[in-house]
């Protein structure tokens, strides 16, 4: 499919996000075929409002019980492993089944209302990448949540996933976190 075909499809109803996704995947496939292995870094921020309190936000983010995969539906129960849990930090392996990948995250919640996750090992992300969530009291008793995602791909195949996050990550996290956090507030998660 050429660029002209993509433009005509876009004019006929493709959303610009889909067009960008197709172009990124096409570009990454071409880079992979050329043997280029440059790591791609993606950083974005997102904001959402939830009916969960800041305490509930931190609680669900730091619940490392066997119930965690049920509370976080994108999390693979097969890849979930708790290595260590301290008073305000933990080392946890998490991943998903499709596409299959994992990361070992160092969780730190020593700052009230904040949970920072740092990649320590992964099959797709370079060590040192972060995902941070800050929850502050909202005007209605819920929380205003601010998130940061700053991850660098570890290898060429991971570049595709990181590129997808560059295009759709902020929207994905807004929808996913709101669903999980609102479920915590209503007692369904």
Coordinates of C-alpha atoms in Angstrom, one line a residue:
X1 CA 0.0 0.0 0.0
X2 CA 1.5 3.3 -1.1
X3 CA 1.3 6.7 0.6
X4 CA -1.3 7.8 -2.0
X5 CA -3.5 4.8 -1.0
X6 CA -3.1 5.7 2.7
X7 CA -4.1 9.3 2.0
X8 CA -7.2 8.3 0.1
X9 CA -8.2 5.8 2.8
X10 CA -7.7 8.5 5.4
X11 CA -10.0 10.9 3.5
X12 CA -12.6 8.1 3.4
X13 CA -12.8 7.6 7.2
X14 CA -9.4 6.4 8.6
X15 CA -8.7 8.4 11.7
X16 CA -5.4 10.3 11.7
X17 CA -4.2 8.1 14.6
X18 CA -4.7 4.9 12.5
X19 CA -2.9 6.5 9.6
X20 CA 0.1 7.5 11.9
X21 CA 0.1 4.0 13.3
X22 CA 0.2 2.4 9.8
X23 CA 3.0 4.8 8.8
X24 CA 5.0 4.1 11.9
X25 CA 4.7 0.3 11.6
X26 CA 5.6 0.6 7.9
X27 CA 8.6 2.8 8.7
X28 CA 9.7 0.4 11.5
X29 CA 9.4 -2.6 9.2
X30 CA 11.6 -0.9 6.7
X31 CA 14.1 0.0 9.4
X32 CA 14.1 -3.6 10.6
X33 CA 14.7 -4.9 7.0
X34 CA 17.7 -2.6 6.7
X35 CA 19.2 -4.0 9.9
X36 CA 19.1 -0.7 11.7
X37 CA 19.0 -1.3 15.5
X38 CA 18.7 2.3 16.9
X39 CA 16.7 2.3 20.1
X40 CA 13.5 4.5 20.0
X41 CA 12.6 6.5 23.1
X42 CA 9.0 7.5 23.8
X43 CA 8.0 10.0 26.4
X44 CA 4.5 11.3 27.0
X45 CA 2.3 12.6 29.8
X46 CA -1.4 12.1 30.4
X47 CA -4.0 13.4 32.8
X48 CA -7.4 12.0 34.0
X49 CA -9.9 12.4 36.7
X50 CA -11.2 9.4 38.7
X51 CA -13.7 8.9 41.5
X52 CA -11.0 7.0 43.4
X53 CA -9.3 8.8 46.2
X54 CA -5.5 9.4 46.1
X55 CA -5.2 6.7 48.8
X56 CA -7.2 4.2 46.6
X57 CA -5.0 5.1 43.6
X58 CA -1.8 4.3 45.5
X59 CA -3.4 1.2 47.1
X60 CA -4.3 -0.4 43.8
X61 CA -1.0 0.5 42.2
X62 CA 0.9 -1.1 45.1
X63 CA -1.3 -4.1 45.7
X64 CA 1.1 -6.9 45.0
X65 CA -1.2 -9.7 46.2
X66 CA -2.2 -12.7 44.0
X67 CA -5.3 -10.6 43.2
X68 CA -3.3 -8.0 41.2
X69 CA -3.9 -9.6 37.7
X70 CA -7.7 -9.5 38.4
X71 CA -7.5 -5.8 39.3
X72 CA -5.3 -5.0 36.3
X73 CA -6.9 -6.9 33.4
X74 CA -4.0 -6.2 30.9
X75 CA -1.6 -7.9 33.3
X76 CA -0.6 -11.5 32.6
X77 CA -1.1 -13.8 35.6
X78 CA 1.5 -16.1 34.0
X79 CA 4.2 -13.5 33.9
X80 CA 3.4 -11.8 37.2
X81 CA 6.0 -12.4 39.9
X82 CA 6.7 -10.6 43.1
X83 CA 10.5 -10.5 43.9
X84 CA 10.4 -8.3 47.0
X85 CA 8.1 -6.0 48.8
X86 CA 9.3 -3.4 51.4
X87 CA 7.5 -0.7 53.3
X88 CA 7.6 1.8 50.4
X89 CA 9.1 -0.1 47.5
X90 CA 8.9 -3.4 45.7
X91 CA 10.5 -5.3 42.8
X92 CA 7.9 -7.0 40.6
X93 CA 7.9 -8.7 37.2
X94 CA 4.8 -7.8 35.1
X95 CA 4.0 -8.4 31.5
X96 CA 1.3 -9.3 29.1
X97 CA 0.5 -12.4 27.0
X98 CA -0.1 -10.7 23.6
X99 CA 2.1 -9.4 22.4
X100 CA 4.2 -11.3 24.9
X101 CA 6.7 -9.1 26.8
X102 CA 7.7 -8.5 30.4
X103 CA 9.5 -6.0 32.6
X104 CA 10.8 -6.1 36.1
X105 CA 9.8 -2.8 37.7
X106 CA 11.1 -1.2 40.9
X107 CA 8.1 0.4 42.5
X108 CA 8.6 3.4 44.8
X109 CA 5.8 5.0 46.7
X110 CA 7.8 6.8 49.4
X111 CA 6.4 10.2 48.3
X112 CA 2.7 10.5 49.4
X113 CA 0.3 10.2 46.4
X114 CA 3.1 9.2 44.0
X115 CA 4.1 5.8 42.6
X116 CA 7.1 5.7 40.4
X117 CA 8.0 2.5 38.5
X118 CA 11.5 2.1 37.1
X119 CA 12.5 -0.6 34.7
X120 CA 15.3 -2.7 36.1
X121 CA 15.2 -5.6 33.5
X122 CA 13.0 -6.3 30.5
X123 CA 12.9 -8.1 27.2
X124 CA 11.7 -4.9 25.5
X125 CA 12.6 -1.8 27.5
X126 CA 16.0 -0.5 28.5
X127 CA 16.8 -0.3 32.2
X128 CA 16.1 3.1 33.7
X129 CA 12.8 3.8 31.9
X130 CA 10.1 5.2 34.1
X131 CA 6.3 5.2 34.5
X132 CA 5.1 7.6 37.2
X133 CA 1.6 8.3 38.6
X134 CA 0.8 11.2 40.8
X135 CA -2.7 11.4 42.4
X136 CA -3.9 14.5 44.1
X137 CA -7.3 15.2 45.7
X138 CA -9.9 16.3 43.2
X139 CA -12.6 18.9 43.7
X140 CA -15.3 16.2 44.0
X141 CA -13.6 13.8 46.5
X142 CA -12.0 11.8 43.7
X143 CA -8.5 12.3 42.3
X144 CA -6.8 14.1 39.5
X145 CA -4.1 11.8 38.2
X146 CA -1.0 12.8 36.2
X147 CA 1.1 10.2 34.5
X148 CA 4.4 10.1 32.8
X149 CA 5.7 7.3 30.5
X150 CA 9.4 7.5 29.5
X151 CA 10.6 4.3 28.0
X152 CA 13.4 3.4 25.5
X153 CA 13.1 0.3 23.4
X154 CA 15.8 -2.3 24.1
X155 CA 15.9 -3.8 20.6
X156 CA 14.6 -3.4 17.1
X157 CA 11.4 -5.4 17.5
X158 CA 10.6 -3.4 20.7
X159 CA 10.8 -0.2 18.6
X160 CA 7.4 -1.1 17.1
X161 CA 5.8 -1.4 20.4
X162 CA 7.4 1.9 21.6
X163 CA 6.3 3.6 18.4
X164 CA 2.7 2.4 19.0
X165 CA 2.9 3.9 22.5
X166 CA 4.1 7.1 21.0
X167 CA 1.0 7.3 18.8
X168 CA -1.7 5.8 21.2
X169 CA -0.1 5.5 24.6
X170 CA -1.6 8.6 26.3
X171 CA -5.1 7.8 25.2
X172 CA -4.7 4.1 26.2
X173 CA -3.5 4.9 29.7
X174 CA -6.3 7.5 30.2
X175 CA -8.9 5.0 29.3
X176 CA -7.3 2.0 31.1
X177 CA -6.4 3.8 34.3
X178 CA -9.8 5.5 34.5
X179 CA -11.6 2.1 34.1
X180 CA -9.4 0.4 36.8
X181 CA -9.4 3.3 39.2
X182 CA -13.2 4.0 39.0
X183 CA -13.7 0.2 39.5
X184 CA -11.6 0.5 42.8
X185 CA -13.8 3.4 43.9
X186 CA -17.0 1.4 43.3
X187 CA -15.6 -1.8 44.8
X188 CA -15.6 -3.8 41.5
X189 CA -11.8 -4.0 41.4

